[in-house]
Short mmCIF file of C-alpha atoms in Angstrom, two decimals:
data_model
loop_
_atom_site.label_atom_id
_atom_site.label_comp_id
_atom_site.label_asym_id
_atom_site.label_seq_id
_atom_site.Cartn_x
_atom_site.Cartn_y
_atom_site.Cartn_z
CA MET A 1 -74.42 -13.78 66.05
CA ARG A 2 -76.14 -10.55 65.04
CA ILE A 3 -75.15 -8.98 68.46
CA VAL A 4 -71.52 -9.98 67.98
CA PHE A 5 -71.40 -8.68 64.44
CA SER A 6 -72.99 -5.38 65.51
CA GLY A 7 -70.66 -5.13 68.45
CA VAL A 8 -67.63 -5.63 66.26
CA LEU A 9 -68.85 -2.96 63.79
CA LEU A 10 -69.51 -0.53 66.55
CA VAL A 11 -65.90 -0.99 67.94
CA LEU A 12 -64.45 -0.61 64.40
CA PHE A 13 -66.45 2.77 64.00
CA PHE A 14 -65.41 4.14 67.24
CA THR A 15 -61.72 3.24 66.83
CA SER A 16 -61.43 4.49 63.25
CA CYS A 17 -60.35 7.81 62.02
CA ILE A 18 -62.54 10.05 59.78
CA PRO A 19 -60.30 11.84 57.18
CA LEU A 20 -61.19 15.55 57.16
CA ARG A 21 -58.59 16.53 54.51
CA ILE A 22 -56.36 14.46 52.28
CA ALA A 23 -53.28 16.03 50.68
CA PRO A 24 -53.13 15.48 46.85
CA ASP A 25 -50.90 12.77 45.50
CA ILE A 26 -48.88 14.06 42.49
CA ASP A 27 -46.96 11.42 40.55
CA ASP A 28 -44.93 13.73 38.38
CA TYR A 29 -46.29 17.31 38.22
CA ARG A 30 -49.51 19.17 37.87
CA ILE A 31 -50.41 22.37 36.23
CA THR A 32 -53.16 24.02 38.32
CA ARG A 33 -54.50 27.38 39.35
CA GLY A 34 -52.61 28.40 42.45
CA LYS A 35 -55.69 29.52 44.40
CA SER A 36 -57.41 26.18 43.71
CA PHE A 37 -54.32 24.31 44.99
CA GLN A 38 -53.90 26.43 48.20
CA ARG A 39 -55.63 29.63 49.07
CA THR A 40 -52.36 31.47 49.88
CA LEU A 41 -50.99 31.05 46.30
CA PRO A 42 -51.48 33.61 43.46
CA LYS A 43 -54.33 33.16 40.90
CA ARG A 44 -51.89 32.33 38.10
CA GLU A 45 -51.30 28.85 36.64
CA MET A 46 -48.71 26.94 38.71
CA PHE A 47 -46.36 23.98 38.00
CA VAL A 48 -46.69 21.83 41.15
CA PHE A 49 -44.72 18.82 42.23
CA GLU A 50 -44.10 17.02 45.50
CA ASP A 51 -40.92 17.90 47.30
CA PRO A 52 -39.41 14.82 49.00
CA LYS A 53 -36.33 16.79 50.28
CA GLU A 54 -35.65 18.57 53.47
CA ALA A 55 -36.99 22.09 54.21
CA ASN A 56 -35.37 24.94 52.12
CA GLY A 57 -33.93 22.16 49.67
CA PHE A 58 -35.43 23.93 46.51
CA TYR A 59 -34.30 27.31 47.88
CA ASN A 60 -30.63 26.12 48.14
CA PHE A 61 -30.82 24.55 44.73
CA VAL A 62 -32.22 27.70 42.99
CA ASP A 63 -29.72 29.86 44.93
CA THR A 64 -26.78 27.73 43.96
CA LYS A 65 -27.87 27.03 40.29
CA PHE A 66 -28.64 30.65 39.32
CA ALA A 67 -25.81 32.18 41.54
CA LEU A 68 -28.21 34.53 43.35
CA ASP A 69 -26.15 34.86 46.67
CA ASN A 70 -29.39 34.59 48.77
CA GLU A 71 -30.93 37.73 47.09
CA ASN A 72 -34.34 37.63 45.43
CA VAL A 73 -34.33 33.80 45.46
CA TYR A 74 -38.06 33.44 45.80
CA ASP A 75 -39.10 36.11 43.25
CA ASP A 76 -38.12 37.12 39.80
CA VAL A 77 -35.46 34.37 39.24
CA PRO A 78 -34.26 35.05 35.53
CA PHE A 79 -33.80 32.32 32.99
CA ALA A 80 -33.79 32.18 29.26
CA ILE A 81 -35.22 29.89 26.69
CA GLU A 82 -34.19 30.24 23.07
CA GLY A 83 -32.94 33.80 23.62
CA GLU A 84 -36.16 35.03 25.36
CA GLN A 85 -36.04 36.27 28.95
CA TYR A 86 -38.40 34.73 31.51
CA PHE A 87 -38.74 34.88 35.32
CA PHE A 88 -40.12 32.46 37.84
CA SER A 89 -41.28 32.61 41.39
CA PHE A 90 -41.71 29.66 43.69
CA TYR A 91 -43.53 28.75 46.76
CA GLU A 92 -42.80 25.97 49.35
CA VAL A 93 -46.32 24.78 50.30
CA GLU A 94 -47.45 22.32 53.02
CA ILE A 95 -50.78 20.58 52.85
CA SER A 96 -51.40 18.19 55.78
CA ASP A 97 -53.60 15.14 55.90
CA LYS A 98 -56.10 15.71 58.73
CA ALA A 99 -58.14 13.09 60.40
CA LEU A 100 -60.55 12.92 63.30
CA ASN A 101 -60.11 10.17 65.84
CA LEU A 102 -63.47 9.36 67.42
CA PHE A 103 -62.29 6.92 70.07
CA PRO A 104 -61.13 9.45 72.64
CA VAL A 105 -64.18 11.57 72.22
CA ILE A 106 -66.55 8.67 72.69
CA MET A 107 -64.64 7.36 75.64
CA ASP A 108 -64.87 10.82 77.30
CA VAL A 109 -68.65 10.80 76.84
CA PHE A 110 -68.99 7.31 78.40
CA VAL A 111 -66.58 7.78 81.30
CA ASN A 112 -68.12 11.20 82.20
CA ALA A 113 -71.57 9.72 82.01
CA ALA A 114 -70.46 6.69 84.27
CA LEU A 115 -68.87 9.06 86.76
CA GLY A 116 -71.73 11.54 86.68
CA ASN A 117 -69.74 14.48 85.56
CA ASP A 118 -71.93 17.15 83.97
CA ASP A 119 -68.98 19.59 83.00
CA MET A 120 -67.69 16.98 80.49
CA ASP A 121 -63.95 17.45 81.35
CA PRO A 122 -61.79 15.66 78.69
CA ILE A 123 -59.93 12.73 80.06
CA PHE A 124 -58.92 10.88 76.94
CA SER A 125 -59.36 13.51 74.32
CA ASP A 126 -57.35 16.75 73.80
CA GLU A 127 -56.26 18.42 70.52
CA ASP A 128 -53.19 16.21 70.25
CA ASN A 129 -54.85 12.82 70.00
CA THR A 130 -58.21 13.89 68.80
CA VAL A 131 -57.04 15.26 65.39
CA SER A 132 -53.98 13.71 63.68
CA ARG A 133 -51.87 15.54 61.04
CA LYS A 134 -49.25 14.47 58.51
CA GLY A 135 -47.66 17.06 56.29
CA HIS A 136 -46.82 16.77 52.60
CA TRP A 137 -44.64 19.50 50.98
CA TYR A 138 -44.93 20.78 47.44
CA ILE A 139 -43.11 23.23 45.25
CA ALA A 140 -45.33 25.53 43.25
CA ILE A 141 -43.72 27.57 40.39
CA GLU A 142 -45.13 30.34 38.40
CA VAL A 143 -43.61 31.70 35.23
CA TYR A 144 -43.93 35.05 33.60
CA SER A 145 -42.13 37.36 31.12
CA ASP A 146 -42.26 40.92 29.95
CA LEU A 147 -44.69 39.86 27.22
CA GLU A 148 -46.80 37.44 29.14
CA LYS A 149 -47.94 37.65 32.68
CA ASP A 150 -48.68 33.89 32.89
CA CYS A 151 -46.61 31.72 30.72
CA LEU A 152 -48.30 28.52 31.95
CA HIS A 153 -51.71 29.60 30.88
CA ILE A 154 -53.42 27.34 28.40
CA ASP A 155 -53.40 30.12 25.76
CA SER A 156 -49.89 31.18 26.36
CA LEU A 157 -47.51 31.01 23.22
CA SER A 158 -44.56 29.93 25.28
CA ARG A 159 -46.31 27.30 27.37
CA GLU A 160 -44.63 24.19 25.84
CA MET A 161 -41.14 25.64 25.95
CA VAL A 162 -41.63 26.70 29.63
CA LEU A 163 -43.09 23.32 30.59
CA LYS A 164 -40.17 21.53 29.02
CA TYR A 165 -37.87 23.82 30.97
CA LEU A 166 -39.62 23.27 34.30
CA ARG A 167 -39.77 19.51 33.86
CA ASP A 168 -35.93 19.62 33.24
CA LEU A 169 -35.44 21.93 36.25
CA LYS A 170 -37.53 19.51 38.54
CA TYR A 171 -35.59 16.50 37.39
CA GLU A 172 -32.36 18.27 37.99
CA TYR A 173 -33.50 19.23 41.55
CA LEU A 174 -34.56 15.83 42.48
CA SER A 175 -31.55 14.10 41.07
CA THR A 176 -28.91 16.43 42.58
CA HIS A 177 -27.74 15.70 46.07
CA ASN A 178 -24.93 18.27 46.24
CA TYR A 179 -26.19 21.59 44.76
CA ASN A 180 -22.63 22.69 43.93
CA GLU A 181 -22.93 20.01 41.18
CA THR A 182 -25.36 22.32 39.29
CA ILE A 183 -22.57 24.83 38.91
CA PHE A 184 -20.52 22.34 36.86
CA LYS A 185 -23.57 21.21 34.89
CA ASN A 186 -24.26 24.72 33.42
#
């Protein structure tokens, strides 16, 4: 019985995948430092949420809503809250789940040992089936003004107003299917 149990555990171990990186699961939104979320982002505080829509969906939404005509859509998008001028920049970020599949690697070792191959040519394993990836997309938004360089910072005077605006913007983006609808909402 002990041998059967050990064999089953060994088979489960070799056929399992070891997660190397797991993308964060964000229910609503998260305020986080950009560099800590992904290294390519700026060091400012960011409003981050998951993007379930197709690629460039947020770009098209911002372009249509703010009537930018495909100019400066990613940077310095102007908006006003209570008569004060603010700007936001956004980034479409992909973070993928990454897992290592041990079964093809172990099978290569056993088959090469059985065949007497010393050069260890991969038969079962290559990069496509050894490491699996699944991408998750996020929108990261930074907000600044002429008076404050980081409006989402915890000490910012306009933080609560900006957060409310970004929550409304996110909700409008996720609930809008035809971005031309945003023109009639304004």
